[in-house]
Amino acid sequence: MVKIFEKSQIPLPSTLSRRQLLTALLPSAIGLSLGSIPFQASSQPLRATLSSATQGIPDPTAYTLLVAAPGLPSQERWKQILLSALKETLPGGDIQASAVPGQDGVSGANQFDTRPENSSHTALLVPGSAIIAALAGDPRVHFDFGRWIPIFKSLTNCVVVGPQALQHPLQARFRKHSFKVAVSTYIGAELPTLLALHLLNFTPLPIVGMGNVDEAVKALLNREVDIIQMDSKHYADHQDEISKAGFGALFSFNATADTRAIPTFSQKYIVERNHPPQGLLYEGWQSLASATTLETACVMPMLTPPQEIAQWRHAINRLLQSQEVVTMAKENFLTLQSLKESNDASFNIMQPSLSAQLAIKRWLTPLLSEWK
């Protein structure tokens, strides 16, 4: 007997929408199209695209020590010492030095400050001459050393040498007297000596092209110049021949063990002027003198993560415990500092007030035209 179903009881397939139909057919269509294309050929452009896209991304484990003014002997010496220590201490030990040519470090400091804010693992090894250029208003300067975090400094002391007659309280006949001063450039490392003589009521006449200490000493002994500036190590080396020729130390920039018998500039000023030095130009002199005594500094960008700063400082601390480094510093009359505080007092001295900076430029600008 045939059972008859009512129309409403017969199961009918549900109606497929256009979207559902396309969705069901799409995988099959893709499979058919890919089946006719060799995989090796299609993967080559993808690899090339990925490779080119990652070329600009820095290696997160690589470190860079940017060396400004690599031609300076002190910069080369500290580059070798720091690289050796950092390779042993930094995570991964992958660190390379990148030299930026230049005589005073300005080019290297400019390049350091123009690196992207997110470029990590980079430190700058910079001499104090770059900071002197900034304080003097050198138009080449485009960096802001106030945004640097110092993690290491090598400090020396400077001695100003001149006729022995100037070692004693000056007589009236020396007032406003002109003295020829050996300098490397008009706004080089000897700039604080020129300003100091001005504050002592002398008229300095810079003789350019004598940045080399041996050349300056030779010019002094030959009476081609009256006054020279040298670090305390070179002064100790040449003291005997300088003294025999009738010259001696007039003052030093700082009170250190190796210059204990030499008055500081402030002490010399009190003797000559009967009152302590003060005023905006003296503040400017302190900044210039502090920069001159900075043999070199290792600094990092302001936005460097604290953990990375701690890693570099740990490496520096271990370095300063090395007997070899301690001996080298002692032989060269150097004071080495690993800075645990980002706000280092002596580094801050190099940053005078805006009024003091303007005072330096007001003093220097007319003299540059006159000297040249």
CSV table of C-alpha atoms in Angstrom, one decimal:
chain,number,residue,atom,x,y,z
A,1,MET,CA,0.0,0.0,0.0
A,2,VAL,CA,1.5,3.3,-1.0
A,3,LYS,CA,1.6,5.9,1.8
A,4,ILE,CA,0.7,9.3,0.6
A,5,PHE,CA,2.4,12.2,2.3
A,6,GLU,CA,0.9,15.6,2.6
A,7,LYS,CA,2.8,18.4,1.0
A,8,SER,CA,3.6,19.9,4.3
A,9,GLN,CA,5.3,16.7,5.5
A,10,ILE,CA,7.8,16.4,2.6
A,11,PRO,CA,11.3,17.7,3.8
A,12,LEU,CA,12.6,20.3,1.4
A,13,PRO,CA,16.2,21.7,1.3
A,14,SER,CA,16.5,25.2,2.7
A,15,THR,CA,17.0,28.0,0.2
A,16,LEU,CA,20.7,29.1,-0.2
A,17,SER,CA,21.4,32.8,-0.3
A,18,ARG,CA,23.8,34.3,-2.9
A,19,ARG,CA,26.4,35.0,-0.1
A,20,GLN,CA,26.2,31.5,1.2
A,21,LEU,CA,26.6,30.0,-2.3
A,22,LEU,CA,29.7,32.2,-3.0
A,23,THR,CA,31.2,31.3,0.4
A,24,ALA,CA,30.8,27.6,-0.3
A,25,LEU,CA,32.4,27.8,-3.8
A,26,LEU,CA,35.3,30.1,-2.9
A,27,PRO,CA,37.7,27.5,-1.4
A,28,SER,CA,37.4,25.3,-4.4
A,29,ALA,CA,38.0,28.1,-6.8
A,30,ILE,CA,41.1,29.2,-4.9
A,31,GLY,CA,42.4,25.6,-4.8
A,32,LEU,CA,42.0,25.2,-8.5
A,33,SER,CA,43.8,28.5,-9.3
A,34,LEU,CA,46.8,27.8,-6.9
A,35,GLY,CA,47.1,24.3,-8.2
A,36,SER,CA,48.4,25.6,-11.6
A,37,ILE,CA,51.1,27.9,-10.0
A,38,PRO,CA,54.4,26.5,-8.8
A,39,PHE,CA,54.9,27.3,-5.1
A,40,GLN,CA,58.7,28.1,-5.4
A,41,ALA,CA,58.1,30.8,-7.9
A,42,SER,CA,55.4,32.5,-5.9
A,43,SER,CA,57.4,32.5,-2.7
A,44,GLN,CA,60.4,34.4,-4.1
A,45,PRO,CA,58.7,37.8,-4.3
A,46,LEU,CA,57.4,37.3,-0.8
A,47,ARG,CA,60.9,36.7,0.6
A,48,ALA,CA,62.2,39.7,-1.2
A,49,THR,CA,59.5,41.9,0.1
A,50,LEU,CA,60.1,40.7,3.7
A,51,SER,CA,63.8,41.2,3.4
A,52,SER,CA,63.5,44.8,2.1
A,53,ALA,CA,61.0,45.6,4.8
A,54,THR,CA,63.3,44.5,7.6
A,55,GLN,CA,66.5,46.2,6.3
A,56,GLY,CA,65.9,49.4,8.3
A,57,ILE,CA,65.1,47.7,11.6
A,58,PRO,CA,68.2,47.8,13.9
A,59,ASP,CA,69.4,44.6,15.5
A,60,PRO,CA,67.9,44.6,19.0
A,61,THR,CA,71.0,43.0,20.5
A,62,ALA,CA,73.7,45.2,18.8
A,63,TYR,CA,75.3,48.1,20.5
A,64,THR,CA,77.1,51.1,19.0
A,65,LEU,CA,79.8,53.4,20.4
A,66,LEU,CA,79.8,56.6,18.4
A,67,VAL,CA,83.3,58.1,18.6
A,68,ALA,CA,83.5,61.9,17.9
A,69,ALA,CA,86.9,63.3,16.8
A,70,PRO,CA,88.6,59.9,16.5
A,71,GLY,CA,91.9,61.6,15.5
A,72,LEU,CA,92.4,62.8,19.1
A,73,PRO,CA,94.8,60.5,21.0
A,74,SER,CA,92.6,60.5,24.0
A,75,GLN,CA,89.6,59.4,22.0
A,76,GLU,CA,91.4,56.5,20.4
A,77,ARG,CA,92.7,55.4,23.7
A,78,TRP,CA,89.3,55.4,25.4
A,79,LYS,CA,87.6,53.8,22.4
A,80,GLN,CA,89.9,50.8,22.7
A,81,ILE,CA,89.5,50.6,26.5
A,82,LEU,CA,85.7,50.9,26.5
A,83,LEU,CA,85.2,48.5,23.7
A,84,SER,CA,87.2,45.8,25.4
A,85,ALA,CA,85.3,46.3,28.7
A,86,LEU,CA,81.8,46.6,27.1
A,87,LYS,CA,82.2,43.4,25.0
A,88,GLU,CA,82.8,41.5,28.2
A,89,THR,CA,79.9,43.0,30.2
A,90,LEU,CA,77.0,44.0,27.9
A,91,PRO,CA,74.4,41.3,27.2
A,92,GLY,CA,75.5,39.5,24.0
A,93,GLY,CA,78.7,41.4,23.8
A,94,ASP,CA,78.0,42.7,20.3
A,95,ILE,CA,79.3,46.3,20.2
A,96,GLN,CA,80.9,48.2,17.4
A,97,ALA,CA,82.6,51.5,17.2
A,98,SER,CA,81.5,54.1,14.6
A,99,ALA,CA,83.9,57.0,14.0
A,100,VAL,CA,82.7,60.4,13.0
A,101,PRO,CA,85.6,62.5,11.6
A,102,GLY,CA,86.2,66.0,13.0
A,103,GLN,CA,88.8,67.9,15.0
A,104,ASP,CA,86.7,68.9,18.0
A,105,GLY,CA,83.8,66.4,18.1
A,106,VAL,CA,81.1,68.8,16.9
A,107,SER,CA,80.2,66.6,13.9
A,108,GLY,CA,79.9,63.5,16.0
A,109,ALA,CA,77.8,65.3,18.6
A,110,ASN,CA,75.5,66.6,15.8
A,111,GLN,CA,75.1,63.1,14.4
A,112,PHE,CA,74.4,61.7,17.8
A,113,ASP,CA,71.6,64.2,18.5
A,114,THR,CA,70.0,63.6,15.1
A,115,ARG,CA,69.6,59.9,15.5
A,116,PRO,CA,66.0,58.7,15.8
A,117,GLU,CA,64.6,58.8,19.3
A,118,ASN,CA,63.9,55.1,19.2
A,119,SER,CA,67.5,54.2,18.2
A,120,SER,CA,68.5,52.3,21.2
A,121,HIS,CA,71.8,50.8,22.3
A,122,THR,CA,73.9,53.8,21.3
A,123,ALA,CA,76.4,55.9,23.3
A,124,LEU,CA,78.6,58.8,22.3
A,125,LEU,CA,82.3,59.2,23.2
A,126,VAL,CA,82.9,63.0,23.0
A,127,PRO,CA,85.7,65.4,24.0
A,128,GLY,CA,85.1,68.6,25.9
A,129,SER,CA,86.1,70.7,22.9
A,130,ALA,CA,82.7,70.0,21.4
A,131,ILE,CA,81.0,71.5,24.4
A,132,ILE,CA,83.3,74.5,24.3
A,133,ALA,CA,82.2,75.1,20.7
A,134,ALA,CA,78.5,75.0,21.9
A,135,LEU,CA,79.2,77.5,24.7
A,136,ALA,CA,81.0,79.8,22.3
A,137,GLY,CA,78.1,79.9,19.9
A,138,ASP,CA,79.8,78.1,17.0
A,139,PRO,CA,77.3,78.0,14.1
A,140,ARG,CA,78.2,74.4,13.3
A,141,VAL,CA,76.6,73.2,16.6
A,142,HIS,CA,73.2,71.7,16.3
A,143,PHE,CA,73.2,69.5,19.4
A,144,ASP,CA,71.9,70.0,22.9
A,145,PHE,CA,74.4,68.5,25.4
A,146,GLY,CA,71.9,69.3,28.2
A,147,ARG,CA,69.9,66.3,26.9
A,148,TRP,CA,72.7,63.9,27.4
A,149,ILE,CA,73.0,61.4,30.3
A,150,PRO,CA,76.7,61.1,31.3
A,151,ILE,CA,77.8,57.6,32.3
A,152,PHE,CA,81.6,58.1,32.4
A,153,LYS,CA,84.0,61.0,32.4
A,154,SER,CA,87.8,61.3,32.2
A,155,LEU,CA,89.0,64.6,33.7
A,156,THR,CA,92.3,66.3,33.6
A,157,ASN,CA,93.4,69.7,35.0
A,158,CYS,CA,94.8,72.6,33.1
A,159,VAL,CA,97.7,74.9,33.9
A,160,VAL,CA,98.3,78.4,32.4
A,161,VAL,CA,102.0,79.1,32.0
A,162,GLY,CA,103.6,82.6,31.5
A,163,PRO,CA,106.4,84.9,32.6
A,164,GLN,CA,107.5,84.3,36.2
A,165,ALA,CA,107.0,88.1,36.8
A,166,LEU,CA,103.2,87.4,36.5
A,167,GLN,CA,103.3,84.8,39.3
A,168,HIS,CA,103.4,87.6,41.9
A,169,PRO,CA,100.9,90.4,42.5
A,170,LEU,CA,101.0,92.6,39.4
A,171,GLN,CA,102.3,96.1,39.4
A,172,ALA,CA,100.4,98.9,37.7
A,173,ARG,CA,102.6,98.7,34.7
A,174,PHE,CA,101.1,95.3,33.8
A,175,ARG,CA,97.5,96.5,33.9
A,176,LYS,CA,95.8,96.2,30.5
A,177,HIS,CA,99.1,94.8,29.1
A,178,SER,CA,98.8,92.7,26.0
A,179,PHE,CA,100.0,89.1,26.1
A,180,LYS,CA,100.3,86.8,23.1
A,181,VAL,CA,98.6,83.5,23.9
A,182,ALA,CA,99.2,80.2,22.0
A,183,VAL,CA,95.8,78.7,20.9
A,184,SER,CA,94.6,76.0,18.5
A,185,THR,CA,91.7,78.1,17.3
A,186,TYR,CA,89.9,81.3,18.4
A,187,ILE,CA,87.2,79.3,20.1
A,188,GLY,CA,89.2,76.2,20.9
A,189,ALA,CA,90.2,74.6,24.2
A,190,GLU,CA,92.2,77.7,25.2
A,191,LEU,CA,89.1,79.9,25.3
A,192,PRO,CA,88.9,79.9,29.1
A,193,THR,CA,92.5,81.1,29.3
A,194,LEU,CA,91.6,84.0,27.1
A,195,LEU,CA,88.6,84.9,29.2
A,196,ALA,CA,90.6,84.5,32.4
A,197,LEU,CA,93.2,87.0,31.2
A,198,HIS,CA,90.4,89.4,30.3
A,199,LEU,CA,88.9,89.0,33.8
A,200,LEU,CA,92.4,89.7,35.3
A,201,ASN,CA,92.3,93.0,33.3
A,202,PHE,CA,94.8,91.8,30.7
A,203,THR,CA,94.5,92.0,26.9
A,204,PRO,CA,94.9,88.6,25.3
A,205,LEU,CA,96.2,88.3,21.7
A,206,PRO,CA,95.6,84.7,20.5
A,207,ILE,CA,98.2,83.2,18.1
A,208,VAL,CA,96.3,80.6,16.2
A,209,GLY,CA,97.6,77.2,15.1
A,210,MET,CA,99.4,76.0,18.2
A,211,GLY,CA,97.1,73.3,19.5
A,212,ASN,CA,99.9,70.8,19.8
A,213,VAL,CA,101.5,71.1,23.3
A,214,ASP,CA,105.1,70.6,22.0
A,215,GLU,CA,104.6,73.3,19.4
A,216,ALA,CA,103.2,75.7,22.1
A,217,VAL,CA,106.2,75.0,24.5
A,218,LYS,CA,108.6,75.5,21.6
A,219,ALA,CA,107.0,78.9,20.8
A,220,LEU,CA,107.1,79.9,24.5
A,221,LEU,CA,110.8,79.1,24.8
A,222,ASN,CA,111.5,81.0,21.6
A,223,ARG,CA,109.5,84.0,23.0
A,224,GLU,CA,107.1,83.8,20.1
A,225,VAL,CA,104.2,83.7,22.6
A,226,ASP,CA,103.9,84.9,26.2
A,227,ILE,CA,101.4,82.5,27.6
A,228,ILE,CA,100.4,78.9,26.9
A,229,GLN,CA,97.8,76.5,28.4
A,230,MET,CA,98.6,72.8,29.0
A,231,ASP,CA,97.3,69.9,31.0
A,232,SER,CA,98.9,69.0,34.2
A,233,LYS,CA,100.7,65.9,32.8
A,234,HIS,CA,102.4,67.9,30.1
A,235,TYR,CA,103.2,70.7,32.6
A,236,ALA,CA,105.0,68.1,34.8
A,237,ASP,CA,106.9,66.8,31.8
A,238,HIS,CA,108.1,70.3,30.7
A,239,GLN,CA,108.3,72.1,34.1
A,240,ASP,CA,112.1,72.1,34.3
A,241,GLU,CA,112.9,73.5,30.9
A,242,ILE,CA,110.0,76.0,31.3
A,243,SER,CA,111.3,77.2,34.7
A,244,LYS,CA,114.9,77.6,33.4
A,245,ALA,CA,113.6,79.8,30.6
A,246,GLY,CA,112.0,82.2,33.0
A,247,PHE,CA,108.4,80.9,32.9
A,248,GLY,CA,106.2,79.4,35.5
A,249,ALA,CA,102.6,78.4,36.3
A,250,LEU,CA,100.3,81.4,36.8
A,251,PHE,CA,97.2,79.5,37.9
A,252,SER,CA,95.4,76.2,37.4
A,253,PHE,CA,91.7,75.6,36.6
A,254,ASN,CA,91.0,73.3,39.5
A,255,ALA,CA,92.6,72.3,42.8
A,256,THR,CA,94.0,68.8,42.3
A,257,ALA,CA,96.8,66.8,44.0
A,258,ASP,CA,99.1,67.2,41.0
A,259,THR,CA,98.7,71.0,41.0
A,260,ARG,CA,98.7,71.6,44.8
A,261,ALA,CA,101.5,74.2,44.7
A,262,ILE,CA,99.8,76.2,42.0
A,263,PRO,CA,97.0,78.7,42.8
A,264,THR,CA,93.6,78.2,41.2
A,265,PHE,CA,92.2,80.9,39.0
A,266,SER,CA,89.8,82.1,41.7
A,267,GLN,CA,92.8,82.3,44.2
A,268,LYS,CA,94.8,84.3,41.6
A,269,TYR,CA,91.9,86.6,41.0
A,270,ILE,CA,91.5,87.4,44.7
A,271,VAL,CA,95.2,88.3,45.0
A,272,GLU,CA,95.0,90.5,41.9
A,273,ARG,CA,91.6,92.1,42.4
A,274,ASN,CA,91.2,92.0,46.2
A,275,HIS,CA,87.8,90.3,46.0
A,276,PRO,CA,86.4,86.9,44.9
A,277,PRO,CA,85.5,86.5,41.2
A,278,GLN,CA,81.8,87.0,40.5
A,279,GLY,CA,79.3,87.9,37.8
A,280,LEU,CA,78.0,86.4,34.6
A,281,LEU,CA,81.4,86.3,32.8
A,282,TYR,CA,82.9,84.4,35.7
A,283,GLU,CA,80.0,81.9,35.6
A,284,GLY,CA,80.7,81.5,31.9
A,285,TRP,CA,84.4,81.0,32.6
A,286,GLN,CA,83.5,78.2,35.1
A,287,SER,CA,81.5,76.4,32.3
A,288,LEU,CA,84.3,76.8,29.8
A,289,ALA,CA,87.0,75.7,32.2
A,290,SER,CA,84.9,72.6,33.2
A,291,ALA,CA,84.5,71.7,29.5
A,292,THR,CA,88.2,72.1,28.9
A,293,THR,CA,89.2,69.8,31.7
A,294,LEU,CA,86.8,67.2,30.3
A,295,GLU,CA,89.2,64.9,28.4
A,296,THR,CA,86.3,62.7,27.2
A,297,ALA,CA,82.8,61.7,28.3
A,298,CYS,CA,80.7,58.7,27.4
A,299,VAL,CA,77.0,59.8,27.2
A,300,MET,CA,73.7,58.3,26.3
A,301,PRO,CA,70.4,59.9,24.9
A,302,MET,CA,67.9,61.3,27.4
A,303,LEU,CA,65.2,58.7,26.5
A,304,THR,CA,67.5,55.7,27.0
A,305,PRO,CA,65.6,53.0,29.1
A,306,PRO,CA,66.9,53.0,32.7
A,307,GLN,CA,67.7,49.3,32.5
A,308,GLU,CA,70.1,49.9,29.6
A,309,ILE,CA,71.8,52.8,31.4
A,310,ALA,CA,72.3,50.6,34.4
A,311,GLN,CA,74.0,47.9,32.1
A,312,TRP,CA,76.4,50.5,30.7
A,313,ARG,CA,77.2,51.9,34.1
A,314,HIS,CA,77.8,48.4,35.5
A,315,ALA,CA,80.3,47.8,32.7
A,316,ILE,CA,82.1,51.1,33.5
A,317,ASN,CA,82.2,50.3,37.2
A,318,ARG,CA,83.9,47.0,36.4
A,319,LEU,CA,86.3,48.8,34.1
A,320,LEU,CA,87.4,51.3,36.7
A,321,GLN,CA,88.3,48.5,39.1
A,322,SER,CA,90.9,47.2,36.6
A,323,GLN,CA,94.4,47.8,37.9
A,324,GLU,CA,95.7,48.5,34.4
A,325,VAL,CA,93.2,51.4,34.0
A,326,VAL,CA,93.9,52.7,37.5
A,327,THR,CA,97.6,52.8,36.7
A,328,MET,CA,97.1,54.5,33.3
A,329,ALA,CA,95.0,57.2,34.9
A,330,LYS,CA,97.5,57.8,37.7
A,331,GLU,CA,100.4,58.1,35.2
A,332,ASN,CA,98.4,60.6,33.1
A,333,PHE,CA,97.1,62.6,36.1
A,334,LEU,CA,93.5,61.7,35.2
A,335,THR,CA,90.4,61.5,37.4
A,336,LEU,CA,88.0,58.9,36.3
A,337,GLN,CA,84.3,59.0,37.2
A,338,SER,CA,81.6,56.4,36.7
A,339,LEU,CA,78.4,58.4,37.1
A,340,LYS,CA,75.6,56.8,39.1
A,341,GLU,CA,73.5,59.9,39.0
A,342,SER,CA,72.1,61.3,35.8
A,343,ASN,CA,72.4,64.8,37.2
A,344,ASP,CA,76.1,65.0,37.6
A,345,ALA,CA,77.2,68.2,39.4
A,346,SER,CA,80.4,68.8,37.4
A,347,PHE,CA,78.6,68.1,34.2
A,348,ASN,CA,75.9,70.6,35.2
A,349,ILE,CA,78.6,73.3,35.7
A,350,MET,CA,79.1,73.1,31.9
A,351,GLN,CA,75.6,74.4,31.4
A,352,PRO,CA,75.6,78.0,32.5
A,353,SER,CA,72.5,80.2,32.8
A,354,LEU,CA,71.2,81.8,29.6
A,355,SER,CA,72.4,85.2,30.9
A,356,ALA,CA,75.9,83.8,31.3
A,357,GLN,CA,75.8,82.3,27.8
A,358,LEU,CA,74.8,85.6,26.4
A,359,ALA,CA,77.6,87.3,28.4
A,360,ILE,CA,80.2,85.0,26.8
A,361,LYS,CA,78.9,85.8,23.3
A,362,ARG,CA,78.8,89.5,24.0
A,363,TRP,CA,82.4,89.4,25.2
A,364,LEU,CA,83.6,87.1,22.3
A,365,THR,CA,81.8,88.5,19.3
A,366,PRO,CA,83.6,91.9,18.9
A,367,LEU,CA,86.9,90.2,19.8
A,368,LEU,CA,86.6,87.6,17.0
A,369,SER,CA,86.4,90.4,14.4
A,370,GLU,CA,89.3,92.2,16.0
A,371,TRP,CA,91.5,89.0,16.2
A,372,LYS,CA,90.8,87.9,12.7
